[in-house]
CSV table of C-alpha atoms in Angstrom, one decimal:
chain,number,residue,atom,x,y,z
A,1,ASP,CA,92.7,75.7,98.0
A,2,SER,CA,91.3,79.1,97.6
A,3,GLY,CA,90.0,78.6,94.0
A,4,VAL,CA,92.3,81.3,92.7
A,5,THR,CA,95.0,80.1,90.2
A,6,GLN,CA,98.2,81.8,89.4
A,7,THR,CA,100.7,81.0,86.6
A,8,PRO,CA,103.6,80.5,86.4
A,9,LYS,CA,104.5,79.2,90.1
A,10,HIS,CA,108.1,80.2,89.5
A,11,LEU,CA,109.8,82.6,87.2
A,12,ILE,CA,113.7,83.3,86.8
A,13,THR,CA,114.6,86.0,84.3
A,14,ALA,CA,117.4,88.6,83.8
A,15,THR,CA,117.4,92.2,84.5
A,16,GLY,CA,115.9,94.4,81.7
A,17,GLN,CA,113.5,91.7,80.7
A,18,ARG,CA,109.8,91.8,80.6
A,19,VAL,CA,107.4,89.0,82.2
A,20,THR,CA,103.7,88.5,82.5
A,21,LEU,CA,102.0,87.0,85.4
A,22,ARG,CA,98.5,85.4,85.1
A,23,CYS,CA,95.7,85.2,87.4
A,24,SER,CA,92.3,83.4,87.3
A,25,PRO,CA,89.9,84.5,89.9
A,26,ARG,CA,87.5,82.3,91.7
A,27,SER,CA,84.4,81.5,89.6
A,28,GLY,CA,82.1,84.5,89.7
A,29,ASP,CA,84.4,86.9,91.4
A,30,LEU,CA,84.4,90.2,89.6
A,31,SER,CA,87.3,91.8,91.5
A,32,VAL,CA,90.9,91.0,91.1
A,33,TYR,CA,93.5,92.5,93.3
A,34,TRP,CA,97.4,92.3,92.8
A,35,TYR,CA,99.8,92.4,95.8
A,36,GLN,CA,103.7,92.1,96.0
A,37,GLN,CA,105.4,90.4,99.0
A,38,SER,CA,109.1,91.1,99.7
A,39,LEU,CA,110.9,90.7,103.0
A,40,ASP,CA,111.6,94.5,103.3
A,41,GLN,CA,108.4,95.6,102.2
A,42,GLY,CA,105.9,93.2,103.4
A,43,LEU,CA,102.5,92.7,101.5
A,44,GLN,CA,102.1,95.8,99.4
A,45,PHE,CA,99.0,96.4,97.2
A,46,LEU,CA,99.7,97.0,93.6
A,47,ILE,CA,96.4,97.4,91.8
A,48,HIS,CA,92.8,96.5,91.9
A,49,TYR,CA,90.6,95.7,88.9
A,50,TYR,CA,86.7,95.2,89.0
A,51,ASN,CA,84.8,93.7,86.0
A,52,GLY,CA,87.6,95.0,83.8
A,53,GLU,CA,87.9,98.4,85.0
A,54,GLU,CA,91.0,99.7,87.2
A,55,ARG,CA,89.5,100.6,90.5
A,56,ALA,CA,92.5,101.6,92.6
A,57,LYS,CA,96.3,101.8,92.3
A,58,GLY,CA,98.7,101.4,95.2
A,59,ASN,CA,102.6,101.4,95.0
A,60,ILE,CA,102.7,100.2,91.6
A,61,LEU,CA,105.8,101.4,89.4
A,62,GLU,CA,105.3,102.8,86.0
A,63,ARG,CA,107.3,99.6,84.6
A,64,PHE,CA,104.4,97.6,85.9
A,65,SER,CA,100.9,97.3,84.2
A,66,ALA,CA,97.9,95.2,84.5
A,67,GLN,CA,94.5,94.5,82.9
A,68,GLN,CA,91.6,92.4,83.5
A,69,PHE,CA,90.1,90.7,80.4
A,70,PRO,CA,86.3,89.9,79.7
A,71,ASP,CA,86.7,86.6,80.8
A,72,LEU,CA,87.8,88.1,84.3
A,73,HIS,CA,91.3,86.7,84.2
A,74,SER,CA,94.0,89.2,84.9
A,75,GLU,CA,97.6,89.7,83.9
A,76,LEU,CA,100.3,91.7,85.4
A,77,ASN,CA,103.2,92.8,83.1
A,78,LEU,CA,106.4,93.6,84.5
A,79,SER,CA,109.0,95.3,82.3
A,80,SER,CA,112.5,96.5,82.5
A,81,LEU,CA,113.1,94.2,85.4
A,82,GLU,CA,115.4,95.2,88.0
A,83,LEU,CA,117.0,93.0,90.9
A,84,GLY,CA,114.7,94.7,93.4
A,85,ASP,CA,111.6,93.5,91.5
A,86,SER,CA,112.4,89.9,92.9
A,87,ALA,CA,109.4,89.0,95.2
A,88,LEU,CA,106.4,87.0,95.6
A,89,TYR,CA,103.4,88.4,93.5
A,90,PHE,CA,99.9,87.3,94.7
A,91,CYS,CA,96.6,87.9,93.1
A,92,ALA,CA,93.4,87.9,95.2
A,93,SER,CA,89.7,87.8,94.2
A,94,SER,CA,86.5,88.7,95.8
A,95,ALA,CA,82.9,88.1,95.2
A,96,TYR,CA,80.1,90.3,93.9
A,97,PRO,CA,77.6,90.5,96.6
A,98,SER,CA,75.2,88.1,95.0
A,99,GLY,CA,77.7,85.5,94.6
A,100,GLY,CA,78.5,85.0,98.3
A,101,PRO,CA,80.5,86.7,101.0
A,102,LYS,CA,81.7,90.1,99.6
A,103,GLU,CA,83.9,90.8,102.4
A,104,THR,CA,86.7,88.3,101.6
A,105,GLN,CA,89.8,88.5,99.5
A,106,TYR,CA,90.9,84.9,98.5
A,107,PHE,CA,94.6,84.6,97.7
A,108,GLY,CA,96.1,82.6,95.0
A,109,PRO,CA,99.4,80.5,95.6
A,110,GLY,CA,101.6,83.2,94.2
A,111,THR,CA,104.2,83.5,91.5
A,112,ARG,CA,107.7,83.7,92.9
A,113,LEU,CA,109.8,86.1,90.5
A,114,LEU,CA,113.6,86.0,90.8
A,115,VAL,CA,115.6,88.6,88.7
A,116,LEU,CA,119.2,87.7,88.1
B,1,GLN,CA,103.3,105.5,106.2
B,2,GLN,CA,102.1,102.2,107.7
B,3,GLN,CA,98.5,102.1,107.9
B,4,VAL,CA,98.2,99.1,110.0
B,5,LYS,CA,100.9,98.6,112.9
B,6,GLN,CA,101.4,95.0,114.2
B,7,SER,CA,103.0,93.5,116.9
B,8,PRO,CA,105.1,91.5,118.2
B,9,GLN,CA,107.2,90.8,115.1
B,10,SER,CA,107.7,87.2,116.5
B,11,LEU,CA,106.2,85.1,119.0
B,12,ILE,CA,107.0,81.8,120.6
B,13,VAL,CA,104.4,80.0,122.5
B,14,GLN,CA,104.3,76.5,124.3
B,15,LYS,CA,101.8,74.0,123.0
B,16,GLY,CA,98.6,74.7,124.7
B,17,GLY,CA,99.2,78.3,125.5
B,18,ILE,CA,97.5,81.2,124.3
B,19,SER,CA,99.0,83.3,121.5
B,20,ILE,CA,98.1,87.0,121.2
B,21,ILE,CA,99.0,89.2,118.4
B,22,ASN,CA,98.0,93.0,118.4
B,23,CYS,CA,97.3,95.5,115.6
B,24,ALA,CA,96.4,99.3,115.5
B,25,TYR,CA,95.1,101.5,112.8
B,26,GLU,CA,94.6,105.1,112.3
B,27,ASN,CA,92.1,105.5,109.5
B,28,THR,CA,88.6,105.4,110.9
B,29,ALA,CA,87.1,104.9,107.4
B,30,PHE,CA,88.3,101.2,107.7
B,31,ASP,CA,85.3,98.9,108.5
B,32,TYR,CA,86.6,95.5,107.8
B,33,PHE,CA,89.4,93.8,109.6
B,34,PRO,CA,90.7,90.3,108.6
B,35,TRP,CA,93.3,88.2,110.0
B,36,TYR,CA,95.4,86.0,107.4
B,37,GLN,CA,97.6,83.1,108.0
B,38,GLN,CA,100.4,82.3,105.7
B,39,PHE,CA,102.6,79.1,105.6
B,40,PRO,CA,105.9,79.1,103.6
B,41,GLY,CA,105.5,78.9,100.0
B,42,LYS,CA,101.7,79.5,100.2
B,43,GLY,CA,99.4,82.4,99.7
B,44,PRO,CA,97.7,84.2,102.7
B,45,ALA,CA,94.6,82.4,103.8
B,46,LEU,CA,91.7,84.1,105.5
B,47,LEU,CA,91.5,82.9,109.1
B,48,ILE,CA,88.9,85.2,110.7
B,49,ALA,CA,87.5,88.7,110.1
B,50,ILE,CA,85.5,91.2,112.1
B,51,ARG,CA,83.4,94.3,111.2
B,52,PRO,CA,83.4,97.3,113.8
B,53,ASP,CA,79.8,97.0,114.9
B,54,VAL,CA,81.0,93.8,117.1
B,55,SER,CA,83.7,93.9,119.9
B,56,GLU,CA,84.4,90.2,119.5
B,57,LYS,CA,84.2,87.3,117.2
B,58,LYS,CA,85.1,83.7,117.8
B,59,GLU,CA,85.7,80.8,115.4
B,60,GLY,CA,86.9,77.8,117.1
B,61,ARG,CA,90.1,78.4,118.8
B,62,PHE,CA,90.6,81.8,117.2
B,63,THR,CA,89.1,84.9,118.5
B,64,ILE,CA,89.3,88.7,117.4
B,65,SER,CA,88.8,91.4,120.0
B,66,PHE,CA,88.1,94.7,118.5
B,67,ASN,CA,88.3,98.0,120.4
B,68,LYS,CA,86.9,100.8,118.1
B,69,SER,CA,87.7,103.7,120.3
B,70,ALA,CA,91.2,102.7,120.7
B,71,LYS,CA,91.5,101.7,117.0
B,72,GLN,CA,93.0,98.5,117.9
B,73,PHE,CA,92.2,94.9,117.4
B,74,SER,CA,94.0,91.6,118.4
B,75,LEU,CA,94.0,87.9,117.6
B,76,HIS,CA,93.9,85.4,120.3
B,77,ILE,CA,94.6,81.7,119.5
B,78,MET,CA,93.6,79.4,122.3
B,79,ASP,CA,95.2,76.1,123.0
B,80,SER,CA,98.0,76.9,120.4
B,81,GLN,CA,99.2,73.8,118.5
B,82,PRO,CA,102.4,73.2,116.6
B,83,GLY,CA,100.4,73.2,113.5
B,84,ASP,CA,99.5,76.8,114.1
B,85,SER,CA,103.2,77.7,113.4
B,86,ALA,CA,102.9,80.3,110.6
B,87,THR,CA,103.0,83.9,109.9
B,88,TYR,CA,99.9,85.9,110.8
B,89,PHE,CA,98.9,89.2,109.2
B,90,CYS,CA,96.3,91.5,110.2
B,91,ALA,CA,94.8,93.8,107.7
B,92,ALA,CA,92.2,96.5,107.3
B,93,SER,CA,89.9,97.7,104.4
B,94,SER,CA,86.9,99.7,103.6
B,95,ILE,CA,83.9,98.3,102.0
B,96,ARG,CA,82.2,100.8,99.5
B,97,GLY,CA,78.9,100.0,97.9
B,98,SER,CA,79.4,96.5,96.7
B,99,THR,CA,83.2,96.4,96.4
B,100,LEU,CA,85.9,95.6,99.0
B,101,GLY,CA,88.7,97.8,98.7
B,102,ARG,CA,92.4,97.1,98.9
B,103,LEU,CA,93.9,95.5,102.0
B,104,TYR,CA,96.4,97.4,104.2
B,105,PHE,CA,98.5,94.7,105.8
B,106,GLY,CA,100.4,94.8,109.1
B,107,ARG,CA,104.0,93.6,108.8
B,108,GLY,CA,103.3,90.1,110.1
B,109,THR,CA,104.0,88.0,113.1
B,110,GLN,CA,106.0,84.7,112.9
B,111,LEU,CA,104.4,82.4,115.4
B,112,THR,CA,106.3,79.3,116.5
B,113,VAL,CA,104.6,76.9,119.0
B,114,TRP,CA,106.7,74.5,120.7
B,115,PRO,CA,105.6,71.0,121.1
Protein backbone atom coordinates (compact mmCIF):
# COMPACT_ATOMS: atom_id res chain seq x y z
CA ASP A 1 0.00 0.00 0.00
CA SER A 2 1.57 3.27 -1.18
CA GLY A 3 -0.51 5.47 1.10
CA VAL A 4 -2.00 7.30 -1.88
CA THR A 5 -5.75 6.81 -2.23
CA GLN A 6 -7.89 7.32 -5.30
CA THR A 7 -11.63 7.24 -5.75
CA PRO A 8 -13.56 5.87 -7.43
CA LYS A 9 -11.80 2.67 -8.41
CA HIS A 10 -13.99 2.20 -11.49
CA LEU A 11 -16.09 4.63 -13.45
CA ILE A 12 -18.37 3.89 -16.38
CA THR A 13 -19.96 6.80 -18.17
CA ALA A 14 -21.20 7.94 -21.55
CA THR A 15 -19.67 10.16 -24.18
CA GLY A 16 -20.22 13.84 -23.56
CA GLN A 17 -20.41 13.45 -19.81
CA ARG A 18 -18.21 14.95 -17.10
CA VAL A 19 -16.50 13.07 -14.29
CA THR A 20 -14.33 13.95 -11.31
CA LEU A 21 -11.51 11.75 -10.08
CA ARG A 22 -10.20 12.26 -6.59
CA CYS A 23 -6.76 11.70 -5.11
CA SER A 24 -5.51 11.93 -1.54
CA PRO A 25 -1.71 12.05 -1.32
CA ARG A 26 0.39 10.39 1.36
CA SER A 27 0.37 12.25 4.63
CA GLY A 28 2.71 15.22 4.41
CA ASP A 29 3.31 15.04 0.66
CA LEU A 30 2.91 18.42 -1.00
CA SER A 31 3.24 17.32 -4.62
CA VAL A 32 0.52 15.56 -6.59
CA TYR A 33 0.98 14.33 -10.14
CA TRP A 34 -1.64 12.94 -12.51
CA TYR A 35 -0.86 10.36 -15.19
CA GLN A 36 -2.95 8.63 -17.81
CA GLN A 37 -2.19 5.05 -18.81
CA SER A 38 -3.51 3.58 -22.02
CA LEU A 39 -2.40 0.68 -24.20
CA ASP A 40 -1.43 2.86 -27.14
CA GLN A 41 0.13 5.81 -25.29
CA GLY A 42 1.65 4.14 -22.25
CA LEU A 43 2.04 6.21 -19.07
CA GLN A 44 1.60 9.88 -19.93
CA PHE A 45 2.05 12.78 -17.55
CA LEU A 46 -0.92 15.14 -17.32
CA ILE A 47 -0.27 17.73 -14.63
CA HIS A 48 1.70 18.43 -11.43
CA TYR A 49 0.57 20.46 -8.43
CA TYR A 50 2.76 21.53 -5.55
CA ASN A 51 1.12 22.85 -2.40
CA GLY A 52 -1.91 24.09 -4.29
CA GLU A 53 -0.08 25.63 -7.23
CA GLU A 54 0.19 24.23 -10.73
CA ARG A 55 3.83 23.39 -11.44
CA ALA A 56 3.85 21.70 -14.81
CA LYS A 57 1.51 20.61 -17.55
CA GLY A 58 1.99 17.70 -19.86
CA ASN A 59 -0.23 16.21 -22.50
CA ILE A 60 -3.42 17.37 -20.84
CA LEU A 61 -6.38 18.12 -23.06
CA GLU A 62 -8.24 21.41 -22.70
CA ARG A 63 -11.31 19.37 -21.73
CA PHE A 64 -9.39 18.21 -18.66
CA SER A 65 -8.63 20.32 -15.63
CA ALA A 66 -7.26 19.71 -12.17
CA GLN A 67 -6.80 21.44 -8.87
CA GLN A 68 -5.21 20.84 -5.50
CA PHE A 69 -7.09 21.94 -2.43
CA PRO A 70 -5.77 23.43 0.85
CA ASP A 71 -5.94 19.98 2.50
CA LEU A 72 -3.67 18.81 -0.38
CA HIS A 73 -6.11 16.40 -1.96
CA SER A 74 -6.48 16.81 -5.70
CA GLU A 75 -9.24 16.38 -8.23
CA LEU A 76 -8.99 15.74 -11.94
CA ASN A 77 -12.02 16.85 -13.92
CA LEU A 78 -12.68 15.32 -17.31
CA SER A 79 -15.44 16.84 -19.42
CA SER A 80 -17.05 16.27 -22.82
CA LEU A 81 -15.79 12.73 -22.57
CA GLU A 82 -14.88 10.81 -25.70
CA LEU A 83 -14.36 7.10 -26.27
CA GLY A 84 -10.62 7.70 -26.47
CA ASP A 85 -10.56 9.02 -22.90
CA SER A 86 -11.07 5.49 -21.63
CA ALA A 87 -7.92 4.71 -19.68
CA LEU A 88 -6.43 4.22 -16.25
CA TYR A 89 -5.81 7.46 -14.41
CA PHE A 90 -3.18 7.46 -11.69
CA CYS A 91 -2.17 10.06 -9.24
CA ALA A 92 1.15 10.02 -7.48
CA SER A 93 2.57 12.04 -4.64
CA SER A 94 6.05 12.92 -3.49
CA ALA A 95 7.42 14.31 -0.30
CA TYR A 96 8.72 17.68 0.71
CA PRO A 97 12.41 17.19 1.54
CA SER A 98 11.99 17.44 5.28
CA GLY A 99 9.32 14.76 5.17
CA GLY A 100 11.40 11.93 3.84
CA PRO A 101 12.84 10.73 0.54
CA LYS A 102 12.08 13.50 -1.90
CA GLU A 103 13.07 11.54 -4.95
CA THR A 104 10.16 9.14 -5.05
CA GLN A 105 6.75 9.34 -6.59
CA TYR A 106 4.31 7.00 -4.89
CA PHE A 107 1.41 5.92 -7.09
CA GLY A 108 -2.16 5.30 -6.09
CA PRO A 109 -4.19 2.28 -7.24
CA GLY A 110 -5.74 4.23 -10.10
CA THR A 111 -9.21 4.94 -11.43
CA ARG A 112 -10.29 2.88 -14.42
CA LEU A 113 -12.48 5.04 -16.66
CA LEU A 114 -14.63 3.48 -19.33
CA VAL A 115 -16.47 5.80 -21.70
CA LEU A 116 -19.26 4.12 -23.65
CA GLN B 1 8.93 12.26 -29.07
CA GLN B 2 9.72 9.49 -26.64
CA GLN B 3 12.13 10.89 -24.06
CA VAL B 4 12.94 7.46 -22.65
CA LYS B 5 13.25 4.40 -24.87
CA GLN B 6 12.87 0.97 -23.35
CA SER B 7 13.60 -2.50 -24.66
CA PRO B 8 12.64 -5.25 -25.02
CA GLN B 9 8.87 -4.92 -25.16
CA SER B 10 8.48 -8.40 -23.72
CA LEU B 11 10.83 -10.85 -22.06
CA ILE B 12 10.49 -14.50 -21.14
CA VAL B 13 12.96 -15.92 -18.65
CA GLN B 14 13.25 -19.24 -16.91
CA LYS B 15 13.05 -19.38 -13.14
CA GLY B 16 16.46 -18.72 -11.67
CA GLY B 17 17.66 -16.85 -14.74
CA ILE B 18 18.70 -13.22 -15.14
CA SER B 19 16.25 -10.69 -16.58
CA ILE B 20 17.77 -7.63 -18.23
CA ILE B 21 15.80 -4.59 -19.37
CA ASN B 22 17.44 -1.64 -21.06
CA CYS B 23 16.59 2.04 -21.30
CA ALA B 24 18.10 5.02 -23.06
CA TYR B 25 17.45 8.72 -22.66
CA GLU B 26 18.39 11.90 -24.49
CA ASN B 27 17.92 14.75 -22.06
CA THR B 28 21.11 15.33 -20.07
CA ALA B 29 19.12 17.38 -17.56
CA PHE B 30 17.64 14.16 -16.15
CA ASP B 31 19.16 13.33 -12.80
CA TYR B 32 16.85 10.74 -11.32
CA PHE B 33 16.19 7.33 -12.85
CA PRO B 34 13.64 5.04 -11.17
CA TRP B 35 12.30 1.66 -12.15
CA TYR B 36 8.69 0.80 -11.45
CA GLN B 37 6.98 -2.57 -11.27
CA GLN B 38 3.31 -2.88 -12.14
CA PHE B 39 1.02 -5.84 -11.65
CA PRO B 40 -2.30 -6.06 -13.52
CA GLY B 41 -4.93 -3.83 -11.95
CA LYS B 42 -2.43 -2.09 -9.69
CA GLY B 43 -0.55 1.18 -9.73
CA PRO B 44 3.16 1.30 -10.53
CA ALA B 45 5.31 0.64 -7.47
CA LEU B 46 8.85 1.94 -7.11
CA LEU B 47 11.36 -0.88 -7.31
CA ILE B 48 14.71 0.85 -7.24
CA ALA B 49 16.14 4.19 -8.35
CA ILE B 50 19.53 5.71 -9.11
CA ARG B 51 21.11 9.13 -9.38
CA PRO B 52 23.76 9.78 -12.07
CA ASP B 53 26.61 10.16 -9.59
CA VAL B 54 26.86 6.38 -9.19
CA SER B 55 27.23 3.69 -11.84
CA GLU B 56 25.47 0.88 -10.03
CA LYS B 57 22.94 0.36 -7.29
CA LYS B 58 21.90 -2.96 -5.86
CA GLU B 59 18.92 -3.82 -3.68
CA GLY B 60 18.45 -7.52 -3.07
CA ARG B 61 18.02 -9.28 -6.41
CA PHE B 62 17.56 -6.00 -8.29
CA THR B 63 20.47 -3.99 -9.72
CA ILE B 64 20.51 -0.81 -11.77
CA SER B 65 23.52 -0.24 -14.00
CA PHE B 66 23.97 3.34 -15.15
CA ASN B 67 26.18 4.61 -17.99
CA LYS B 68 26.13 8.38 -18.00
CA SER B 69 28.29 8.85 -21.10
CA ALA B 70 26.11 6.50 -23.14
CA LYS B 71 22.91 7.87 -21.57
CA GLN B 72 21.75 4.36 -20.85
CA PHE B 73 20.63 2.47 -17.80
CA SER B 74 19.44 -1.04 -17.24
CA LEU B 75 17.66 -3.21 -14.69
CA HIS B 76 19.01 -6.63 -13.85
CA ILE B 77 16.87 -9.09 -11.93
CA MET B 78 18.95 -11.94 -10.58
CA ASP B 79 17.49 -15.36 -9.77
CA SER B 80 14.21 -14.37 -11.46
CA GLN B 81 11.10 -15.84 -9.83
CA PRO B 82 7.55 -16.43 -11.12
CA GLY B 83 6.40 -13.73 -8.70
CA ASP B 84 8.53 -11.24 -10.64
CA SER B 85 6.21 -11.64 -13.63
CA ALA B 86 4.92 -8.10 -14.15
CA THR B 87 5.37 -5.05 -16.35
CA TYR B 88 8.49 -3.00 -15.66
CA PHE B 89 8.84 0.65 -16.52
CA CYS B 90 11.97 2.73 -16.53
CA ALA B 91 11.58 6.45 -16.07
CA ALA B 92 13.58 9.65 -15.84
CA SER B 93 13.06 12.96 -14.14
CA SER B 94 14.79 16.06 -12.89
CA ILE B 95 15.04 17.33 -9.33
CA ARG B 96 14.98 21.10 -9.07
CA GLY B 97 15.35 22.60 -5.66
CA SER B 98 13.07 20.63 -3.39
CA THR B 99 10.71 19.36 -6.05
CA LEU B 100 10.77 16.24 -8.14
CA GLY B 101 9.57 16.95 -11.65
CA ARG B 102 7.37 14.85 -13.86
CA LEU B 103 8.38 11.33 -14.74
CA TYR B 104 9.05 10.43 -18.36
CA PHE B 105 8.27 6.74 -18.71
CA GLY B 106 9.51 4.12 -21.12
CA ARG B 107 6.84 2.04 -22.87
CA GLY B 108 7.26 -0.87 -20.50
CA THR B 109 8.56 -4.44 -20.61
CA GLN B 110 6.27 -7.35 -19.89
CA LEU B 111 8.33 -9.93 -18.02
CA THR B 112 7.20 -13.53 -17.76
CA VAL B 113 9.19 -15.91 -15.59
CA TRP B 114 8.55 -19.59 -16.31
CA PRO B 115 8.52 -21.89 -13.29
